[in-house]
Amino acid sequence: MLSLLYRGTLASCNYACGYCPFAKKQDSRAALARDAREVVRFTNWVARQTRPIGVLFTPWGEALVRRHYRCAMQALAALPHVRQVALQTNLAGPLKWLDGMAGLEKIGLWCTFHPGQTTIARFLERCAHLDAMGVRYSVGVVALHEHYGAIEALRAALPGHVYLWLNAYDRRGPGYYAADDLLWLDKIDPWFAQSRRPVPSRGKGCFAGEAALSVDGDGELTRCHFLPERLGNLYEDDLADMLQERSCPRFKCDCYIGYAQRKDLPFQTEFGEGVLARIASV
């Protein structure tokens, strides 16, 4: 399967999280119109393919509040050669469009809870709605000290099969987490150690550039979001000429989007068909 990690022009978000540089950013009407055209072009390209494809939308902003992303996910999930359609979201957008849609089993939502932007009760209500519709999803939180109560409450309330992932917050130095904190956080998320203390990446084999590509709104391709080297253009070049095994040149990769593609780490096997949406197979 070829995995395509798509990030277009969209940069606006309806939330104002202090740890995010895109909080409460607004796109102009022109930017939103451009983003919609880009998404339609990308969706049409995928529709013309025959190889198995998985798609992960990784917008800088919040996409599910935009109709064109919801329509794109519906169209992609209905295609027989598309195996996965995943998207990162704060879960604030509409959910009714998912109810009974064709290819629902292919949809995966990577949902982040942001304390201070919505209530736990509201967020859990929306998770319950996903459960009732049969939508697969994961839930996560940035593991700030002030979020510990939310983490505990989410784990207690979410169904046991829902993976609760934690993103490390290390901007305050390596001693931010006490030993007792780590024991508890590692119990909540068995993969938390990879987020807070990434295994060195340089020279390691990676599916990025071989079986996964990052694409922007213009179709420009790189092997992953974190390596700017241009490989070609999705709409102009033959992918066979650029897809090849490559090792990682970065010292470390501390974002799941990147390290999930590492060949020496277990995420492709352990997460299986849920790997793009960070949905663990447990």
Tab-separated table of N, CA, C and O in Angstrom, residues 88-132:
chain	number	residue	atom	x	y	z
A	88	GLN	N	-6.440	14.007	11.228
A	88	GLN	CA	-6.207	14.568	12.558
A	88	GLN	C	-7.254	15.641	12.834
A	88	GLN	O	-7.485	16.527	12.008
A	89	THR	N	-7.872	15.587	14.003
A	89	THR	CA	-8.968	16.513	14.290
A	89	THR	C	-9.098	16.772	15.792
A	89	THR	O	-8.719	15.932	16.614
A	90	ASN	N	-9.663	17.934	16.125
A	90	ASN	CA	-10.011	18.195	17.521
A	90	ASN	C	-11.436	17.738	17.834
A	90	ASN	O	-11.915	17.905	18.946
A	91	LEU	N	-12.101	17.177	16.854
A	91	LEU	CA	-13.429	16.571	16.978
A	91	LEU	C	-14.525	17.604	17.217
A	91	LEU	O	-15.606	17.273	17.710
A	92	ALA	N	-14.256	18.849	16.843
A	92	ALA	CA	-15.253	19.902	17.049
A	92	ALA	C	-16.232	20.012	15.882
A	92	ALA	O	-17.285	20.632	16.010
A	93	GLY	N	-15.895	19.415	14.747
A	93	GLY	CA	-16.728	19.544	13.556
A	93	GLY	C	-17.924	18.614	13.567
A	93	GLY	O	-18.096	17.779	14.458
A	94	PRO	N	-18.783	18.723	12.544
A	94	PRO	CA	-19.958	17.861	12.440
A	94	PRO	C	-19.581	16.386	12.330
A	94	PRO	O	-18.514	16.039	11.813
A	95	LEU	N	-20.469	15.510	12.801
A	95	LEU	CA	-20.247	14.062	12.725
A	95	LEU	C	-21.327	13.335	11.936
A	95	LEU	O	-21.134	12.177	11.551
A	96	LYS	N	-22.434	13.989	11.681
A	96	LYS	CA	-23.564	13.337	11.030
A	96	LYS	C	-23.186	12.762	9.666
A	96	LYS	O	-23.743	11.734	9.235
A	97	TRP	N	-22.249	13.373	8.974
A	97	TRP	CA	-21.860	12.913	7.638
A	97	TRP	C	-21.279	11.503	7.654
A	97	TRP	O	-21.253	10.815	6.620
A	98	LEU	N	-20.834	11.034	8.804
A	98	LEU	CA	-20.260	9.700	8.920
A	98	LEU	C	-21.318	8.609	9.030
A	98	LEU	O	-21.040	7.434	8.745
A	99	ASP	N	-22.505	8.971	9.453
A	99	ASP	CA	-23.533	7.990	9.783
A	99	ASP	C	-23.984	7.222	8.544
A	99	ASP	O	-24.591	7.778	7.630
A	100	GLY	N	-23.641	5.929	8.491
A	100	GLY	CA	-24.072	5.068	7.402
A	100	GLY	C	-23.349	5.258	6.085
A	100	GLY	O	-23.775	4.716	5.057
A	101	MET	N	-22.249	6.002	6.076
A	101	MET	CA	-21.561	6.258	4.814
A	101	MET	C	-20.884	5.008	4.272
A	101	MET	O	-20.520	4.091	5.014
A	102	ALA	N	-20.712	4.949	2.960
A	102	ALA	CA	-20.021	3.834	2.314
A	102	ALA	C	-18.548	3.856	2.698
A	102	ALA	O	-17.920	4.921	2.718
A	103	GLY	N	-18.001	2.693	3.028
A	103	GLY	CA	-16.586	2.614	3.375
A	103	GLY	C	-16.268	3.105	4.768
A	103	GLY	O	-15.110	3.442	5.057
A	104	LEU	N	-17.258	3.129	5.650
A	104	LEU	CA	-17.043	3.646	6.997
A	104	LEU	C	-15.938	2.901	7.730
A	104	LEU	O	-15.202	3.490	8.530
A	105	GLU	N	-15.784	1.609	7.427
A	105	GLU	CA	-14.759	0.803	8.102
A	105	GLU	C	-13.347	1.252	7.764
A	105	GLU	O	-12.397	0.899	8.460
A	106	LYS	N	-13.193	2.063	6.717
A	106	LYS	CA	-11.873	2.564	6.331
A	106	LYS	C	-11.505	3.862	7.040
A	106	LYS	O	-10.341	4.272	7.030
A	107	ILE	N	-12.491	4.522	7.611
A	107	ILE	CA	-12.275	5.820	8.248
A	107	ILE	C	-11.570	5.648	9.589
A	107	ILE	O	-11.893	4.754	10.375
A	108	GLY	N	-10.593	6.506	9.844
A	108	GLY	CA	-9.930	6.550	11.140
A	108	GLY	C	-9.727	7.999	11.557
A	108	GLY	O	-9.196	8.794	10.773
A	109	LEU	N	-10.176	8.348	12.736
A	109	LEU	CA	-10.020	9.717	13.235
A	109	LEU	C	-8.999	9.753	14.364
A	109	LEU	O	-9.097	8.997	15.330
A	110	TRP	N	-8.024	10.628	14.204
A	110	TRP	CA	-6.960	10.843	15.178
A	110	TRP	C	-7.393	12.069	15.977
A	110	TRP	O	-7.209	13.203	15.533
A	111	CYS	N	-7.999	11.857	17.110
A	111	CYS	CA	-8.685	12.919	17.848
A	111	CYS	C	-7.850	13.412	19.026
A	111	CYS	O	-7.419	12.618	19.861
A	112	THR	N	-7.688	14.714	19.104
A	112	THR	CA	-6.930	15.308	20.199
A	112	THR	C	-7.857	16.098	21.105
A	112	THR	O	-8.638	16.931	20.640
A	113	PHE	N	-7.772	15.825	22.415
A	113	PHE	CA	-8.533	16.587	23.404
A	113	PHE	C	-7.685	17.742	23.891
A	113	PHE	O	-6.528	17.560	24.291
A	114	HIS	N	-8.273	18.937	23.878
A	114	HIS	CA	-7.557	20.147	24.281
A	114	HIS	C	-8.268	20.776	25.484
A	114	HIS	O	-9.260	21.505	25.321
A	115	PRO	N	-7.796	20.510	26.704
A	115	PRO	CA	-8.406	21.123	27.884
A	115	PRO	C	-8.411	22.648	27.768
A	115	PRO	O	-7.464	23.253	27.267
A	116	GLY	N	-9.486	23.243	28.194
A	116	GLY	CA	-9.615	24.695	28.097
A	116	GLY	C	-10.328	25.145	26.843
A	116	GLY	O	-10.811	26.283	26.778
A	117	GLN	N	-10.410	24.264	25.829
A	117	GLN	CA	-11.076	24.604	24.581
A	117	GLN	C	-12.454	23.954	24.476
A	117	GLN	O	-13.325	24.424	23.750
A	118	THR	N	-12.629	22.852	25.173
A	118	THR	CA	-13.916	22.179	25.267
A	118	THR	C	-13.935	21.430	26.598
A	118	THR	O	-12.901	21.305	27.257
A	119	THR	N	-15.082	20.944	26.984
A	119	THR	CA	-15.171	20.212	28.243
A	119	THR	C	-14.976	18.717	27.999
A	119	THR	O	-15.207	18.221	26.887
A	120	ILE	N	-14.560	18.005	29.043
A	120	ILE	CA	-14.427	16.559	28.930
A	120	ILE	C	-15.784	15.931	28.604
A	120	ILE	O	-15.869	15.016	27.769
A	121	ALA	N	-16.837	16.433	29.231
A	121	ALA	CA	-18.171	15.881	28.986
A	121	ALA	C	-18.565	16.016	27.520
A	121	ALA	O	-19.097	15.074	26.914
A	122	ARG	N	-18.304	17.177	26.945
A	122	ARG	CA	-18.636	17.404	25.528
A	122	ARG	C	-17.791	16.516	24.631
A	122	ARG	O	-18.303	15.902	23.687
A	123	PHE	N	-16.517	16.418	24.923
A	123	PHE	CA	-15.634	15.598	24.099
A	123	PHE	C	-16.036	14.128	24.171
A	123	PHE	O	-16.105	13.436	23.156
A	124	LEU	N	-16.305	13.640	25.375
A	124	LEU	CA	-16.696	12.243	25.536
A	124	LEU	C	-18.042	11.956	24.879
A	124	LEU	O	-18.279	10.852	24.361
A	125	GLU	N	-18.920	12.933	24.873
A	125	GLU	CA	-20.202	12.778	24.187
A	125	GLU	C	-19.978	12.535	22.699
A	125	GLU	O	-20.634	11.692	22.082
A	126	ARG	N	-19.024	13.245	22.136
A	126	ARG	CA	-18.736	13.080	20.714
A	126	ARG	C	-18.036	11.743	20.446
A	126	ARG	O	-18.260	11.104	19.420
A	127	CYS	N	-17.184	11.316	21.368
A	127	CYS	CA	-16.569	9.988	21.234
A	127	CYS	C	-17.637	8.895	21.281
A	127	CYS	O	-17.580	7.916	20.516
A	128	ALA	N	-18.607	9.049	22.163
A	128	ALA	CA	-19.698	8.077	22.254
A	128	ALA	C	-20.504	8.037	20.960
A	128	ALA	O	-20.977	6.973	20.535
A	129	HIS	N	-20.638	9.192	20.329
A	129	HIS	CA	-21.325	9.263	19.033
A	129	HIS	C	-20.553	8.463	17.984
A	129	HIS	O	-21.145	7.728	17.198
A	130	LEU	N	-19.233	8.582	17.994
A	130	LEU	CA	-18.411	7.789	17.072
A	130	LEU	C	-18.585	6.295	17.342
A	130	LEU	O	-18.709	5.487	16.410
A	131	ASP	N	-18.585	5.924	18.614
A	131	ASP	CA	-18.777	4.519	18.972
A	131	ASP	C	-20.119	4.008	18.458
A	131	ASP	O	-20.214	2.899	17.928
A	132	ALA	N	-21.160	4.801	18.611
A	132	ALA	CA	-22.496	4.386	18.187
A	132	ALA	C	-22.574	4.195	16.680
A	132	ALA	O	-23.319	3.336	16.194
